[in-house]
Coordinates of C-alpha atoms in Angstrom, one line a residue:
Chain A
M28 CA 85.6 98.6 90.2
D29 CA 82.2 98.5 89.5
D30 CA 80.5 99.1 93.0
L31 CA 77.4 96.1 92.7
Y32 CA 80.5 93.7 91.5
R33 CA 82.4 94.7 94.3
Q34 CA 79.4 93.9 97.0
I35 CA 80.0 90.6 95.7
I36 CA 82.8 89.9 96.2
I37 CA 83.6 91.3 99.4
D38 CA 80.7 88.7 100.4
R39 CA 81.5 86.1 99.0
Y40 CA 85.2 86.9 100.5
K41 CA 83.2 87.2 104.1
N42 CA 80.8 83.9 103.5
P43 CA 83.1 81.2 101.3
I44 CA 80.3 78.5 100.7
N45 CA 84.1 76.6 98.8
R46 CA 85.9 76.9 102.0
G47 CA 87.0 73.2 103.2
K48 CA 88.8 70.2 102.3
V49 CA 87.8 67.3 100.4
I50 CA 89.4 64.4 102.0
G51 CA 90.1 61.7 99.9
G52 CA 91.2 63.3 97.0
K53 CA 93.3 65.3 94.6
N54 CA 95.3 68.3 96.2
A55 CA 97.8 71.3 95.3
V56 CA 99.3 73.8 96.4
K57 CA 100.4 77.8 94.9
A58 CA 101.5 80.4 96.7
N59 CA 101.6 84.2 95.0
L60 CA 104.8 85.5 97.0
S61 CA 104.8 89.2 96.2
C62 CA 101.6 89.5 98.5
G63 CA 100.8 86.5 100.5
D64 CA 98.2 85.3 98.7
K65 CA 98.2 81.1 99.0
L66 CA 95.6 77.8 98.4
E67 CA 95.4 75.5 98.7
I68 CA 92.4 72.9 97.0
S69 CA 91.1 69.7 96.9
A70 CA 89.0 68.1 95.1
K71 CA 87.3 64.5 94.2
I72 CA 88.1 63.8 90.6
K73 CA 85.9 60.5 88.7
N74 CA 86.2 59.9 84.7
E75 CA 88.0 63.1 84.1
I76 CA 85.2 65.1 85.0
I77 CA 85.3 67.4 88.7
E78 CA 83.0 66.0 90.8
E79 CA 84.0 68.4 94.0
V80 CA 85.9 70.9 94.7
K81 CA 86.9 73.8 97.3
F82 CA 89.6 75.2 98.5
E83 CA 91.5 76.2 101.8
G84 CA 93.5 79.3 102.7
G85 CA 94.3 83.3 102.9
G86 CA 94.5 86.0 101.0
C87 CA 93.2 88.8 99.2
A88 CA 89.2 89.3 98.6
V89 CA 89.8 89.0 95.3
S90 CA 91.4 86.1 95.4
M91 CA 89.3 84.2 97.5
A92 CA 86.4 85.0 96.2
A93 CA 87.8 84.4 92.9
V94 CA 88.5 80.8 94.0
D95 CA 84.4 80.3 95.7
M96 CA 83.4 81.4 92.4
L97 CA 85.7 79.2 90.6
C98 CA 84.8 76.5 93.1
D99 CA 80.9 76.8 91.5
K100 CA 81.6 76.6 88.2
L101 CA 83.8 73.4 88.1
K102 CA 81.3 70.7 89.0
G103 CA 80.4 68.7 86.7
M104 CA 82.8 70.7 84.1
K105 CA 85.9 67.9 82.2
I106 CA 89.5 68.1 83.5
G107 CA 89.7 69.3 80.1
E108 CA 87.5 71.9 79.5
V109 CA 88.9 73.0 82.5
M110 CA 92.5 72.9 80.7
K111 CA 92.1 74.8 78.5
M112 CA 90.4 77.8 80.9
S113 CA 92.0 81.4 80.4
G114 CA 92.6 84.4 82.0
E115 CA 89.3 86.3 80.7
E116 CA 86.7 83.7 81.6
I117 CA 88.5 84.3 85.1
E118 CA 87.0 88.0 84.5
E119 CA 84.2 87.5 82.9
M120 CA 82.9 84.9 85.2
I121 CA 83.9 87.8 88.4
G122 CA 81.8 90.4 86.9
M123 CA 84.5 92.5 86.5
D124 CA 88.4 94.1 84.2
L125 CA 91.2 93.5 86.1
T126 CA 94.0 95.6 87.1
Y127 CA 97.8 94.5 86.1
S128 CA 98.6 93.5 89.6
R129 CA 95.0 91.8 90.8
K130 CA 94.8 89.7 88.0
K131 CA 97.3 87.7 90.0
C132 CA 95.0 88.3 92.8
A133 CA 91.8 86.7 90.6
Y134 CA 94.1 84.0 88.5
L135 CA 95.5 81.7 91.4
G136 CA 93.0 79.6 92.0
L137 CA 92.5 78.7 88.2
E138 CA 96.2 78.2 88.5
T139 CA 95.6 75.9 91.2
V140 CA 93.3 74.1 90.2
K141 CA 95.4 73.2 86.3
K142 CA 98.7 72.1 89.0
M143 CA 96.5 70.4 91.0
I144 CA 95.3 68.4 87.7
E145 CA 98.5 68.0 86.5
S146 CA 99.4 66.4 89.5
E147 CA 99.8 63.2 90.1
Chain B
M25 CA 103.2 123.4 107.4
K26 CA 105.8 124.1 104.5
D27 CA 103.7 123.6 100.9
Y28 CA 106.5 121.5 98.4
K29 CA 103.6 120.0 96.4
K30 CA 104.1 123.3 94.3
Y31 CA 107.9 121.5 93.1
F32 CA 106.1 118.7 92.0
P33 CA 104.5 118.8 88.5
I34 CA 102.6 115.7 89.1
F35 CA 99.6 117.9 90.9
E36 CA 99.2 119.9 88.5
K37 CA 98.0 116.7 85.7
E38 CA 96.7 115.0 88.3
K39 CA 94.5 116.9 90.8
G40 CA 93.8 115.9 94.4
L41 CA 96.2 112.5 94.0
V42 CA 97.2 111.7 97.6
Y43 CA 101.0 110.1 97.1
L44 CA 102.2 107.9 100.1
D45 CA 104.4 105.4 98.4
S46 CA 107.5 107.1 98.8
A47 CA 109.4 103.9 100.1
A48 CA 108.7 102.4 96.4
T49 CA 109.8 105.4 94.6
S50 CA 109.4 109.4 94.7
L51 CA 107.9 112.4 92.9
K52 CA 110.2 114.5 90.6
P53 CA 110.4 117.7 91.8
K54 CA 110.9 119.8 87.5
V55 CA 114.0 120.6 88.5
V56 CA 115.3 117.5 88.2
L57 CA 113.2 117.2 85.2
D58 CA 114.3 120.3 83.5
K59 CA 118.0 119.1 84.0
L60 CA 116.6 115.2 82.2
M61 CA 115.4 117.8 79.7
E62 CA 117.9 120.0 79.4
Y63 CA 120.3 117.2 78.7
Y64 CA 118.7 115.8 75.8
T65 CA 118.2 119.2 74.0
E66 CA 121.1 121.0 75.0
Y67 CA 124.7 118.4 75.4
S68 CA 123.1 115.1 74.3
A69 CA 126.6 113.1 73.9
N70 CA 128.1 110.2 75.3
I71 CA 131.1 111.3 77.5
H72 CA 134.6 110.4 78.3
R73 CA 135.4 109.3 74.2
G74 CA 133.9 112.8 71.9
L75 CA 136.0 116.3 71.8
Y76 CA 133.9 118.3 70.5
P77 CA 132.6 120.7 73.5
M78 CA 128.6 118.5 73.6
S79 CA 130.4 116.3 74.8
E80 CA 132.8 117.8 76.8
R81 CA 130.1 119.5 79.0
A82 CA 128.3 116.0 79.5
S83 CA 131.1 114.8 80.8
E84 CA 131.6 117.9 82.9
E85 CA 128.0 117.8 84.0
Y86 CA 128.1 113.8 84.7
E87 CA 131.3 114.2 87.0
K88 CA 130.7 116.8 88.9
V89 CA 127.4 114.6 90.2
R90 CA 129.8 112.6 91.6
G91 CA 131.1 115.2 93.9
K92 CA 127.9 116.6 94.8
V93 CA 127.0 113.4 95.7
A94 CA 130.1 112.3 98.1
S95 CA 129.7 115.6 100.0
F96 CA 125.9 114.7 100.4
I97 CA 126.5 111.9 102.1
G98 CA 129.6 112.6 103.2
A99 CA 132.6 110.8 101.5
K100 CA 136.0 111.7 101.9
S101 CA 135.9 111.7 98.0
P102 CA 134.5 111.9 94.7
E103 CA 136.6 108.7 94.3
E104 CA 134.5 107.2 96.4
I105 CA 131.6 107.2 94.9
V106 CA 130.8 105.0 91.8
F107 CA 127.6 104.9 89.5
T108 CA 125.4 102.4 89.1
S109 CA 121.8 101.9 88.0
G110 CA 120.2 101.6 92.2
T111 CA 120.9 99.9 95.0
T112 CA 120.3 96.1 94.3
A113 CA 122.6 96.6 91.4
A114 CA 125.9 98.8 93.7
I115 CA 124.8 95.6 96.8
N116 CA 126.0 93.1 94.1
L117 CA 128.5 94.8 93.1
V118 CA 129.9 94.6 95.9
A119 CA 128.9 90.9 95.9
R120 CA 131.0 90.6 92.4
A121 CA 133.9 93.2 92.2
W122 CA 135.0 92.9 96.5
A123 CA 133.6 89.8 98.2
E124 CA 133.9 87.1 95.4
N125 CA 138.1 88.4 95.9
N126 CA 138.1 88.9 99.5
L127 CA 136.1 86.1 101.3
K128 CA 136.8 82.1 100.7
E129 CA 134.9 79.4 102.2
G130 CA 134.2 79.6 105.9
D131 CA 134.4 83.0 106.1
E132 CA 131.3 84.1 107.3
I133 CA 128.9 87.2 106.6
L134 CA 125.8 89.0 109.0
V135 CA 122.2 90.3 107.9
S136 CA 119.6 91.1 109.3
E137 CA 116.2 90.0 109.3
M138 CA 115.1 93.4 108.3
E139 CA 116.3 93.2 105.1
H140 CA 114.9 94.1 102.0
H141 CA 115.3 91.1 99.2
S142 CA 118.3 92.8 97.9
N143 CA 120.4 92.8 101.0
F144 CA 119.7 89.6 101.3
V145 CA 119.1 87.1 98.8
V146 CA 122.4 88.9 97.3
W147 CA 124.6 87.4 100.4
Q148 CA 123.0 84.3 100.9
Q149 CA 123.1 83.2 97.6
L150 CA 127.0 84.5 97.5
A151 CA 127.0 82.3 100.6
K152 CA 126.0 79.0 99.0
R153 CA 128.7 79.6 95.6
K154 CA 131.2 79.4 97.8
K155 CA 130.7 78.0 101.5
L156 CA 130.4 80.8 103.8
S157 CA 128.2 81.0 106.1
L158 CA 125.7 83.3 107.1
R159 CA 125.0 84.2 109.9
I160 CA 121.7 86.3 110.8
L161 CA 120.8 89.2 113.3
S162 CA 117.4 89.2 114.7
L163 CA 114.6 91.2 114.5
E164 CA 114.4 90.6 118.2
D165 CA 117.5 92.3 119.2
F166 CA 116.6 94.8 116.7
W167 CA 114.4 96.3 118.5
Q168 CA 115.7 95.8 121.4
E169 CA 119.2 97.6 120.6
K170 CA 121.2 94.6 121.8
F171 CA 122.5 92.9 118.7
G172 CA 124.3 90.8 121.1
L173 CA 127.5 90.9 117.5
D174 CA 129.6 88.8 120.8
K175 CA 127.8 85.4 119.9
L176 CA 127.4 86.7 116.2
V177 CA 130.8 88.6 115.2
N178 CA 134.2 86.5 115.6
K179 CA 136.9 86.7 113.9
R180 CA 136.1 84.5 111.0
T181 CA 133.4 87.8 110.2
K182 CA 134.3 89.3 107.2
L183 CA 130.9 91.0 106.1
M184 CA 128.6 92.9 107.9
A185 CA 125.3 93.7 106.1
V186 CA 122.6 95.6 107.3
A187 CA 120.0 98.3 106.4
Q188 CA 120.0 101.7 107.5
I189 CA 116.1 102.2 107.7
S190 CA 113.6 99.6 108.0
N191 CA 111.8 99.8 104.6
V192 CA 108.6 98.3 106.2
L193 CA 109.3 99.4 109.7
G194 CA 111.0 102.8 109.1
K195 CA 113.6 102.3 112.5
I196 CA 117.1 104.0 111.6
N197 CA 119.2 101.6 113.4
P198 CA 121.9 102.6 115.3
I199 CA 124.6 101.3 112.9
E200 CA 127.8 104.2 114.8
K201 CA 127.4 102.3 118.2
M202 CA 126.5 98.3 115.3
V203 CA 129.7 99.0 113.6
A204 CA 131.8 100.2 117.0
E205 CA 130.2 96.8 118.8
A206 CA 131.3 94.6 115.4
K207 CA 134.9 96.3 115.5
K208 CA 135.7 96.2 118.9
I209 CA 135.5 92.2 118.1
N210 CA 136.4 91.6 114.7
P211 CA 138.2 95.0 113.9
E212 CA 139.0 93.6 110.6
I213 CA 135.2 93.6 109.5
R214 CA 133.5 95.4 106.5
V215 CA 130.6 96.6 107.1
L216 CA 127.9 97.8 103.7
V217 CA 125.2 100.1 104.4
D218 CA 122.1 100.0 102.6
G219 CA 121.2 102.8 102.3
A220 CA 118.3 103.0 99.8
Q221 CA 115.4 104.6 102.9
S222 CA 117.5 107.1 104.3
V223 CA 119.2 109.0 101.8
G224 CA 116.8 111.6 100.8
H225 CA 115.0 111.7 104.1
V226 CA 117.8 111.6 107.2
E227 CA 121.2 113.5 106.8
V228 CA 124.1 111.0 106.1
D229 CA 127.2 110.5 107.0
V230 CA 128.5 107.4 105.6
Q231 CA 132.2 108.3 107.6
K232 CA 130.9 109.4 111.3
M233 CA 128.4 106.2 110.2
G234 CA 132.0 104.0 110.3
C235 CA 130.7 101.9 106.9
D236 CA 133.0 100.7 104.1
F237 CA 130.2 99.9 101.1
F238 CA 127.3 102.3 101.0
A239 CA 124.5 101.5 98.6
F240 CA 121.4 104.0 97.8
S241 CA 119.0 104.9 94.7
G242 CA 117.6 108.4 92.9
H243 CA 114.7 107.1 92.1
K244 CA 113.9 107.1 96.0
M245 CA 115.6 110.8 96.7
Y246 CA 113.7 112.3 93.8
G247 CA 115.6 111.5 91.4
P248 CA 114.6 109.4 87.9
T249 CA 115.1 106.1 88.4
G250 CA 117.4 103.7 86.5
V251 CA 120.7 104.9 88.7
G252 CA 121.5 104.6 92.2
A253 CA 125.7 104.9 93.4
L254 CA 127.8 103.1 95.7
Y255 CA 130.5 104.5 98.5
V256 CA 133.3 102.6 98.8
C257 CA 135.9 103.8 100.6
E258 CA 139.3 104.5 99.9
D259 CA 140.6 101.8 101.1
R260 CA 138.0 98.5 99.7
M261 CA 138.5 100.4 96.4
K262 CA 141.6 98.7 96.7
E263 CA 140.7 95.1 97.3
M264 CA 137.5 95.9 94.3
E265 CA 138.3 93.8 90.8
P266 CA 136.2 94.5 88.0
A267 CA 133.1 92.3 88.1
D268 CA 131.9 94.2 84.8
F269 CA 133.6 94.2 81.3
G270 CA 133.6 96.4 78.1
G271 CA 133.9 99.9 76.9
G272 CA 134.9 102.8 79.0
M273 CA 136.8 100.3 82.1
I274 CA 139.6 99.1 80.0
G275 CA 143.2 100.8 80.3
E276 CA 145.3 99.2 77.1
V277 CA 143.6 96.3 75.2
G278 CA 145.5 93.4 74.3
I279 CA 144.8 89.8 72.1
V280 CA 145.4 87.7 75.1
D281 CA 145.0 89.9 78.0
S282 CA 143.7 93.7 79.1
S283 CA 144.1 96.0 81.7
W284 CA 141.9 98.3 83.7
A285 CA 141.1 101.9 83.7
E286 CA 142.7 104.2 87.1
G287 CA 140.3 104.9 89.6
V288 CA 136.2 104.0 89.3
E289 CA 135.8 104.1 86.4
K290 CA 136.7 100.6 86.1
F291 CA 133.4 100.2 87.6
E292 CA 131.2 101.8 85.1
A293 CA 131.5 99.5 82.0
G294 CA 129.9 100.7 79.0
T295 CA 128.2 104.0 78.6
P296 CA 126.6 104.4 82.0
P297 CA 122.7 106.1 82.5
I298 CA 124.4 109.8 81.7
A299 CA 120.8 111.5 81.3
Q300 CA 119.7 109.9 85.2
V301 CA 122.9 110.8 87.0
I302 CA 122.5 113.9 85.7
G303 CA 119.1 113.8 87.2
M304 CA 120.2 112.4 90.6
G305 CA 122.7 115.7 90.8
A306 CA 119.5 118.3 90.5
A307 CA 117.7 116.1 93.7
V308 CA 120.4 116.6 95.6
D309 CA 121.0 120.1 94.9
F310 CA 117.0 120.2 94.6
L311 CA 117.7 118.2 99.1
M312 CA 120.2 120.4 99.7
G313 CA 118.1 124.0 98.6
I314 CA 115.7 122.9 101.1
G315 CA 117.9 121.9 103.6
M316 CA 117.9 117.9 105.0
K317 CA 117.1 119.0 108.2
N318 CA 114.1 120.8 107.0
V319 CA 113.0 117.8 105.2
E320 CA 113.4 115.8 108.2
E321 CA 111.6 118.4 110.4
H322 CA 109.3 118.2 107.8
E323 CA 108.2 114.4 107.8
S324 CA 109.0 113.7 111.4
K325 CA 106.2 116.5 112.0
L326 CA 103.4 114.5 109.4
L327 CA 104.8 111.2 110.7
E328 CA 103.7 112.1 114.5
Y329 CA 100.2 112.9 113.2
L330 CA 100.0 109.5 110.8
L331 CA 100.6 107.7 113.9
E332 CA 98.0 109.6 115.8
K333 CA 95.5 109.3 113.6
L334 CA 96.2 105.5 112.9
G335 CA 96.8 105.1 116.2
E336 CA 92.8 106.3 116.4
L337 CA 90.9 104.5 114.3
E338 CA 89.5 100.6 115.5
D339 CA 91.1 97.4 114.0
V340 CA 94.2 98.8 112.2
L341 CA 97.4 97.9 114.2
V342 CA 100.3 99.9 113.7
V343 CA 103.8 97.6 112.8
N344 CA 105.9 100.1 114.9
E345 CA 104.3 102.1 116.7
E346 CA 108.1 104.1 118.2
R347 CA 107.6 107.6 117.3
H348 CA 111.4 108.0 118.1
N349 CA 114.4 106.7 116.0
R350 CA 112.8 106.0 112.8
I351 CA 111.0 107.9 109.2
G352 CA 107.7 108.0 107.9
V353 CA 107.3 104.8 106.6
V354 CA 105.1 102.9 108.5
A355 CA 103.4 99.3 108.5
M356 CA 99.5 98.9 109.0
V357 CA 97.3 95.7 109.4
S358 CA 93.8 95.9 108.9
R359 CA 91.6 94.0 110.3
V360 CA 88.8 94.4 108.2
V361 CA 90.7 94.1 105.2
P362 CA 93.0 92.2 103.8
S363 CA 96.1 94.9 102.5
H364 CA 95.6 93.7 98.8
D365 CA 92.4 95.0 98.9
L366 CA 93.3 98.0 100.8
G367 CA 96.0 98.6 98.8
Y368 CA 93.5 98.7 96.2
E369 CA 90.2 99.8 97.7
L370 CA 92.5 103.9 98.6
G371 CA 93.7 103.3 94.6
E372 CA 90.6 104.0 93.7
K373 CA 90.3 107.1 96.0
G374 CA 93.5 108.4 94.7
I375 CA 95.6 107.3 97.8
C376 CA 98.7 106.0 96.5
V377 CA 99.9 103.2 99.3
R378 CA 102.1 99.5 98.7
S379 CA 100.2 96.6 99.7
G380 CA 102.4 93.0 100.0
L381 CA 105.7 91.7 101.7
H382 CA 107.2 94.2 100.3
C383 CA 110.6 93.1 99.5
A384 CA 111.2 91.9 103.2
Q385 CA 109.3 87.9 103.6
P386 CA 111.6 87.1 106.6
L387 CA 110.2 90.2 108.1
H388 CA 107.5 89.7 107.5
N389 CA 106.6 85.3 108.5
K390 CA 109.2 87.0 111.8
I391 CA 106.5 89.8 113.0
G392 CA 103.4 87.2 111.5
E393 CA 102.0 89.1 108.6
K394 CA 102.3 87.0 105.9
Y395 CA 99.8 88.2 104.3
G396 CA 101.6 91.3 104.4
T397 CA 100.8 94.2 105.3
T398 CA 100.6 98.1 103.8
R399 CA 102.5 100.6 104.0
I400 CA 102.1 104.2 104.2
S401 CA 105.3 106.3 103.1
L402 CA 105.7 109.9 103.0
G403 CA 107.7 112.2 101.4
V404 CA 108.8 116.0 101.3
Y405 CA 105.6 116.7 99.4
N406 CA 102.6 115.5 101.6
S407 CA 100.6 117.6 103.8
I408 CA 98.7 116.9 106.4
E409 CA 96.0 117.3 104.4
D410 CA 96.5 114.1 102.5
I411 CA 96.8 112.1 106.1
N412 CA 93.7 113.3 106.4
K413 CA 92.0 112.0 103.3
L414 CA 94.0 108.4 103.6
V415 CA 92.8 107.8 107.2
E416 CA 88.8 108.8 106.6
G417 CA 89.7 106.3 103.4
I418 CA 90.8 103.7 105.2
K419 CA 87.6 104.2 107.5
K420 CA 85.2 103.8 104.6
I421 CA 86.6 100.4 103.1
Q422 CA 86.2 99.2 106.8
K423 CA 82.9 99.7 106.7
D424 CA 82.1 98.7 103.5
Y425 CA 84.2 95.3 103.7
K426 CA 83.0 95.2 108.2

């Protein structure tokens, strides 16, 4: 792992920006059972646009940093665009190529967000 | 301390490799690899069918392993050994070939909370399907070795399924004592022991243990992947019906019905993993060559050093700190680095450990480590230097995350 990006991930894990809960919005929970990561995403969506989004939960540094960065990116995005987002975009966002197992960590945030958008 | 690394060719290619994940799978010694090569280059034929010399030799080599395995684990005869694809398949075979035909609605199965999913979910699902009741031996009871079996075992308890050694705690369970205790209440209780973590690390004697079934994998005892064995004592063997059908397991086949082969063959439908079985035989020879007493001694010396060194680390919690009655399987938690990151970062330094729930979610829920643990597990090839590198690695990574 590139040392600079590694440091960014560790920093983001220790000092998250988007941790918390958006009250009165949509939410969804998803877990990665092989490693124990668990996430809850909550958001306020108006006119198909994500206005506010936060996460709660616990897990490894990569999953937590990735979802924190993802929350930054999601604000102001159309849900249609979010649904089209791919794993590669997550890797680009966190600035590194991921190994087989670590992809699961990094993608958990995006998968939970998609689950939330699809929920009633 | 003796250097066993030289028997494992991987260390020639991967210089400086620190492999501490033997509980997941062990590395393979040259004798095993050579044996696989021997089969594929000298007598690469199917068994039990051809009458030509190559096929006869393959059959002989394959059947010879049955005897080797039988004596290695203390079975009475080779006819008590069924080859499977591994521990999971062996336990599933007991469920389908024995429990399916011998347990009925209202019967009970006793399993423990520390089981690997393969000795837990199999019974949970069978219980659901056949309306059996699944009783749970708690982790606390194991810890104190007060099983309270008088409350859990009754005349309806048909099977007790427990691991000889936990794949997270490394704890060696007193199977012999448990079997005696359970049989005092219900002499008809049958016992399945999951030996995935014990074979290759401690001496195993299925008769002394008093179990009816004993399942283990080849790849965790220095043998190839894709092979394992199930010991079934003579009396239970008579109560088993084939679960897989096809070639190799039949006696006579008619249009309306068929009969089965005599003996263990009826549980080995289809072409078995011939090369892997033969390779597993070489792994048994390898271990017998070193001597199980020496294996145990080597690993327990390393374990003692490992526990001592981990104990000195700040922000590190060792799940089972016991020094006795256990093997070199040590789960730990860093209070600074999440287990997944620790496993990954150690990997970047060429140190292989395992992170996560280790297929034992009920156990992790019970010990309150729902995000998993990092597991360090030893094999004969490990050395004091490996442990020093591990400890230095953990120190460095913890510093970066602080």
